[in-house]
JSON list of C-alpha atoms in Angstrom, two decimals:
[
{"chain": "A", "resi": 1, "resn": "MET", "atom": "CA", "xyz": [1.57, 9.60, -1.63]},
{"chain": "A", "resi": 2, "resn": "CYS", "atom": "CA", "xyz": [2.48, 5.52, -3.29]},
{"chain": "A", "resi": 3, "resn": "LEU", "atom": "CA", "xyz": [1.15, 2.54, -1.15]},
{"chain": "A", "resi": 4, "resn": "ALA", "atom": "CA", "xyz": [1.88, -1.18, -2.19]},
{"chain": "A", "resi": 5, "resn": "VAL", "atom": "CA", "xyz": [-1.69, -2.35, -1.74]},
{"chain": "A", "resi": 6, "resn": "PRO", "atom": "CA", "xyz": [-2.76, -5.54, -0.79]},
{"chain": "A", "resi": 7, "resn": "GLY", "atom": "CA", "xyz": [-5.78, -7.39, -3.45]},
{"chain": "A", "resi": 8, "resn": "ARG", "atom": "CA", "xyz": [-6.94, -10.00, -4.18]},
{"chain": "A", "resi": 9, "resn": "VAL", "atom": "CA", "xyz": [-6.39, -11.99, -7.21]},
{"chain": "A", "resi": 10, "resn": "LEU", "atom": "CA", "xyz": [-10.00, -12.05, -10.00]},
{"chain": "A", "resi": 11, "resn": "ALA", "atom": "CA", "xyz": [-8.80, -13.14, -12.81]},
{"chain": "A", "resi": 12, "resn": "VAL", "atom": "CA", "xyz": [-5.36, -14.03, -14.48]},
{"chain": "A", "resi": 13, "resn": "GLU", "atom": "CA", "xyz": [-5.47, -13.32, -18.05]},
{"chain": "A", "resi": 14, "resn": "ASP", "atom": "CA", "xyz": [-3.50, -16.15, -20.02]},
{"chain": "A", "resi": 15, "resn": "GLY", "atom": "CA", "xyz": [-1.39, -15.27, -23.71]},
{"chain": "A", "resi": 16, "resn": "THR", "atom": "CA", "xyz": [-0.87, -11.78, -22.60]},
{"chain": "A", "resi": 17, "resn": "ASP", "atom": "CA", "xyz": [2.12, -10.09, -22.69]},
{"chain": "A", "resi": 18, "resn": "PRO", "atom": "CA", "xyz": [2.90, -8.84, -20.35]},
{"chain": "A", "resi": 19, "resn": "LEU", "atom": "CA", "xyz": [1.32, -11.10, -17.99]},
{"chain": "A", "resi": 20, "resn": "THR", "atom": "CA", "xyz": [-2.09, -9.50, -16.04]},
{"chain": "A", "resi": 21, "resn": "GLY", "atom": "CA", "xyz": [-4.95, -10.36, -13.87]},
{"chain": "A", "resi": 22, "resn": "LEU", "atom": "CA", "xyz": [-7.64, -8.29, -12.75]},
{"chain": "A", "resi": 23, "resn": "ILE", "atom": "CA", "xyz": [-7.21, -7.87, -8.95]},
{"chain": "A", "resi": 24, "resn": "ASP", "atom": "CA", "xyz": [-10.39, -6.62, -6.33]},
{"chain": "A", "resi": 25, "resn": "PHE", "atom": "CA", "xyz": [-8.75, -4.24, -3.48]},
{"chain": "A", "resi": 26, "resn": "GLY", "atom": "CA", "xyz": [-11.91, -3.69, -1.04]},
{"chain": "A", "resi": 27, "resn": "GLY", "atom": "CA", "xyz": [-13.99, -3.80, -3.87]},
{"chain": "A", "resi": 28, "resn": "VAL", "atom": "CA", "xyz": [-12.27, -1.81, -6.44]},
{"chain": "A", "resi": 29, "resn": "HIS", "atom": "CA", "xyz": [-11.42, -3.64, -9.09]},
{"chain": "A", "resi": 30, "resn": "LYS", "atom": "CA", "xyz": [-7.36, -2.85, -11.15]},
{"chain": "A", "resi": 31, "resn": "ARG", "atom": "CA", "xyz": [-5.69, -4.92, -14.66]},
{"chain": "A", "resi": 32, "resn": "VAL", "atom": "CA", "xyz": [-2.05, -5.14, -13.16]},
{"chain": "A", "resi": 33, "resn": "CYS", "atom": "CA", "xyz": [0.97, -6.78, -14.31]},
{"chain": "A", "resi": 34, "resn": "LEU", "atom": "CA", "xyz": [1.36, -10.04, -12.83]},
{"chain": "A", "resi": 35, "resn": "GLU", "atom": "CA", "xyz": [5.10, -10.78, -14.66]},
{"chain": "A", "resi": 36, "resn": "TYR", "atom": "CA", "xyz": [6.86, -10.48, -11.26]},
{"chain": "A", "resi": 37, "resn": "VAL", "atom": "CA", "xyz": [4.53, -13.85, -9.94]},
{"chain": "A", "resi": 38, "resn": "PRO", "atom": "CA", "xyz": [3.77, -15.77, -12.44]},
{"chain": "A", "resi": 39, "resn": "ASP", "atom": "CA", "xyz": [2.21, -19.10, -11.04]},
{"chain": "A", "resi": 40, "resn": "VAL", "atom": "CA", "xyz": [-0.23, -17.18, -9.20]},
{"chain": "A", "resi": 41, "resn": "ARG", "atom": "CA", "xyz": [-4.08, -17.83, -8.67]},
{"chain": "A", "resi": 42, "resn": "VAL", "atom": "CA", "xyz": [-7.27, -16.69, -8.77]},
{"chain": "A", "resi": 43, "resn": "GLY", "atom": "CA", "xyz": [-8.12, -16.22, -4.95]},
{"chain": "A", "resi": 44, "resn": "GLU", "atom": "CA", "xyz": [-4.56, -15.61, -3.44]},
{"chain": "A", "resi": 45, "resn": "TYR", "atom": "CA", "xyz": [-3.75, -12.22, -2.91]},
{"chain": "A", "resi": 46, "resn": "VAL", "atom": "CA", "xyz": [-0.65, -10.18, -3.92]},
{"chain": "A", "resi": 47, "resn": "ILE", "atom": "CA", "xyz": [1.02, -6.77, -3.27]},
{"chain": "A", "resi": 48, "resn": "VAL", "atom": "CA", "xyz": [0.62, -4.26, -5.59]},
{"chain": "A", "resi": 49, "resn": "HIS", "atom": "CA", "xyz": [2.74, -1.09, -6.50]},
{"chain": "A", "resi": 50, "resn": "VAL", "atom": "CA", "xyz": [2.77, 1.41, -9.15]},
{"chain": "A", "resi": 51, "resn": "GLY", "atom": "CA", "xyz": [0.40, -1.39, -11.00]},
{"chain": "A", "resi": 52, "resn": "PHE", "atom": "CA", "xyz": [2.62, -4.30, -10.53]},
{"chain": "A", "resi": 53, "resn": "ALA", "atom": "CA", "xyz": [2.00, -7.53, -8.49]},
{"chain": "A", "resi": 54, "resn": "LEU", "atom": "CA", "xyz": [5.45, -7.91, -6.57]},
{"chain": "A", "resi": 55, "resn": "GLN", "atom": "CA", "xyz": [4.86, -10.93, -4.29]},
{"chain": "A", "resi": 56, "resn": "ARG", "atom": "CA", "xyz": [2.50, -12.89, -2.75]},
{"chain": "A", "resi": 57, "resn": "LEU", "atom": "CA", "xyz": [0.32, -12.64, 1.08]},
{"chain": "A", "resi": 58, "resn": "ASP", "atom": "CA", "xyz": [-1.67, -14.52, 2.67]},
{"chain": "A", "resi": 59, "resn": "GLU", "atom": "CA", "xyz": [-5.32, -13.66, 3.31]},
{"chain": "A", "resi": 60, "resn": "GLU", "atom": "CA", "xyz": [-5.16, -12.89, 6.96]},
{"chain": "A", "resi": 61, "resn": "SER", "atom": "CA", "xyz": [-2.26, -10.20, 6.50]},
{"chain": "A", "resi": 62, "resn": "ALA", "atom": "CA", "xyz": [-3.90, -8.73, 2.93]},
{"chain": "A", "resi": 63, "resn": "GLN", "atom": "CA", "xyz": [-7.13, -8.16, 5.11]},
{"chain": "A", "resi": 64, "resn": "ALA", "atom": "CA", "xyz": [-5.38, -6.62, 8.44]},
{"chain": "A", "resi": 65, "resn": "SER", "atom": "CA", "xyz": [-3.63, -4.14, 5.75]},
{"chain": "A", "resi": 66, "resn": "LEU", "atom": "CA", "xyz": [-6.79, -3.47, 4.10]},
{"chain": "A", "resi": 67, "resn": "ARG", "atom": "CA", "xyz": [-8.66, -2.96, 7.46]},
{"chain": "A", "resi": 68, "resn": "LEU", "atom": "CA", "xyz": [-5.96, -0.40, 8.46]},
{"chain": "A", "resi": 69, "resn": "PHE", "atom": "CA", "xyz": [-5.40, 1.02, 5.71]},
{"chain": "A", "resi": 70, "resn": "GLU", "atom": "CA", "xyz": [-9.60, 1.76, 5.24]},
{"chain": "A", "resi": 71, "resn": "GLU", "atom": "CA", "xyz": [-9.70, 3.35, 8.81]},
{"chain": "A", "resi": 72, "resn": "LEU", "atom": "CA", "xyz": [-6.96, 5.72, 7.69]},
{"chain": "A", "resi": 73, "resn": "GLY", "atom": "CA", "xyz": [-8.63, 6.42, 4.31]},
{"chain": "A", "resi": 74, "resn": "LEU", "atom": "CA", "xyz": [-5.88, 5.29, 1.90]},
{"chain": "A", "resi": 75, "resn": "LEU", "atom": "CA", "xyz": [-7.30, 3.34, -0.06]},
{"chain": "A", "resi": 76, "resn": "GLU", "atom": "CA", "xyz": [-10.01, 6.18, -0.49]},
{"chain": "A", "resi": 77, "resn": "GLU", "atom": "CA", "xyz": [-6.77, 7.88, -1.26]},
{"chain": "A", "resi": 78, "resn": "GLU", "atom": "CA", "xyz": [-5.50, 5.75, -3.69]},
{"chain": "A", "resi": 79, "resn": "PHE", "atom": "CA", "xyz": [-7.87, 4.67, -5.38]},
{"chain": "A", "resi": 80, "resn": "GLY", "atom": "CA", "xyz": [-10.74, 7.04, -4.77]},
{"chain": "A", "resi": 81, "resn": "ASP", "atom": "CA", "xyz": [-12.28, 9.87, -7.07]},
{"chain": "A", "resi": 82, "resn": "ALA", "atom": "CA", "xyz": [-9.90, 11.99, -7.05]},
{"chain": "A", "resi": 83, "resn": "TRP", "atom": "CA", "xyz": [-11.33, 14.55, -9.24]},
{"chain": "A", "resi": 84, "resn": "GLY", "atom": "CA", "xyz": [-14.84, 14.83, -7.67]},
{"chain": "A", "resi": 85, "resn": "ARG", "atom": "CA", "xyz": [-12.77, 14.72, -4.23]},
{"chain": "A", "resi": 86, "resn": "ALA", "atom": "CA", "xyz": [-11.28, 18.16, -5.66]},
{"chain": "A", "resi": 87, "resn": "ALA", "atom": "CA", "xyz": [-13.87, 19.37, -6.87]},
{"chain": "A", "resi": 88, "resn": "GLN", "atom": "CA", "xyz": [-15.90, 18.79, -3.28]},
{"chain": "A", "resi": 89, "resn": "GLU", "atom": "CA", "xyz": [-12.86, 21.08, -2.15]},
{"chain": "A", "resi": 90, "resn": "ALA", "atom": "CA", "xyz": [-12.88, 23.53, -4.18]},
{"chain": "A", "resi": 91, "resn": "GLY", "atom": "CA", "xyz": [-16.85, 24.12, -3.51]},
{"chain": "A", "resi": 92, "resn": "VAL", "atom": "CA", "xyz": [-17.84, 23.02, -6.81]},
{"chain": "A", "resi": 93, "resn": "PRO", "atom": "CA", "xyz": [-20.93, 21.10, -7.79]},
{"chain": "A", "resi": 94, "resn": "LYS", "atom": "CA", "xyz": [-19.32, 17.13, -8.43]},
{"chain": "A", "resi": 95, "resn": "PRO", "atom": "CA", "xyz": [-19.99, 16.57, -12.96]},
{"chain": "A", "resi": 96, "resn": "ALA", "atom": "CA", "xyz": [-22.74, 14.28, -14.09]},
{"chain": "A", "resi": 97, "resn": "GLY", "atom": "CA", "xyz": [-21.56, 11.72, -16.75]},
{"chain": "A", "resi": 98, "resn": "PRO", "atom": "CA", "xyz": [-18.51, 9.45, -17.57]},
{"chain": "A", "resi": 99, "resn": "ALA", "atom": "CA", "xyz": [-15.83, 12.09, -16.42]},
{"chain": "A", "resi": 100, "resn": "ALA", "atom": "CA", "xyz": [-17.24, 11.66, -12.59]},
{"chain": "A", "resi": 101, "resn": "THR", "atom": "CA", "xyz": [-17.12, 7.36, -12.58]},
{"chain": "A", "resi": 102, "resn": "SER", "atom": "CA", "xyz": [-14.74, 6.14, -9.69]},
{"chain": "A", "resi": 103, "resn": "GLY", "atom": "CA", "xyz": [-11.85, 3.56, -10.81]},
{"chain": "A", "resi": 104, "resn": "ALA", "atom": "CA", "xyz": [-14.34, 0.68, -9.36]},
{"chain": "A", "resi": 105, "resn": "GLU", "atom": "CA", "xyz": [-16.07, 0.58, -12.55]},
{"chain": "A", "resi": 106, "resn": "GLU", "atom": "CA", "xyz": [-12.75, -0.18, -14.28]},
{"chain": "A", "resi": 107, "resn": "GLY", "atom": "CA", "xyz": [-13.38, -3.78, -13.88]},
{"chain": "A", "resi": 108, "resn": "ALA", "atom": "CA", "xyz": [-17.14, -4.18, -15.08]},
{"chain": "A", "resi": 109, "resn": "ARG", "atom": "CA", "xyz": [-15.27, -2.42, -18.04]}
]
């Protein structure tokens, strides 16, 4: 399933082509394209679909959506460790090392 997920803008990377920024999706940080919302500012919320911020969203709506997605397990499904989940479902121990990391560390690189 593909979701349009709300996220909070942590950084706007001026001078990049295309314009990109770092977005926080409830603790998971991803770089996304900001070309459709070029005047977005740090601290604002955007709706992101397949790596593109499509529009701004007010904080109250963003937080409500994130809570609902969390309750439904959709954030884990969208951003979680797919390889680890597949291994667990197959009854295989999760491998150690770099391949075992989830997308949560992406913003830390």
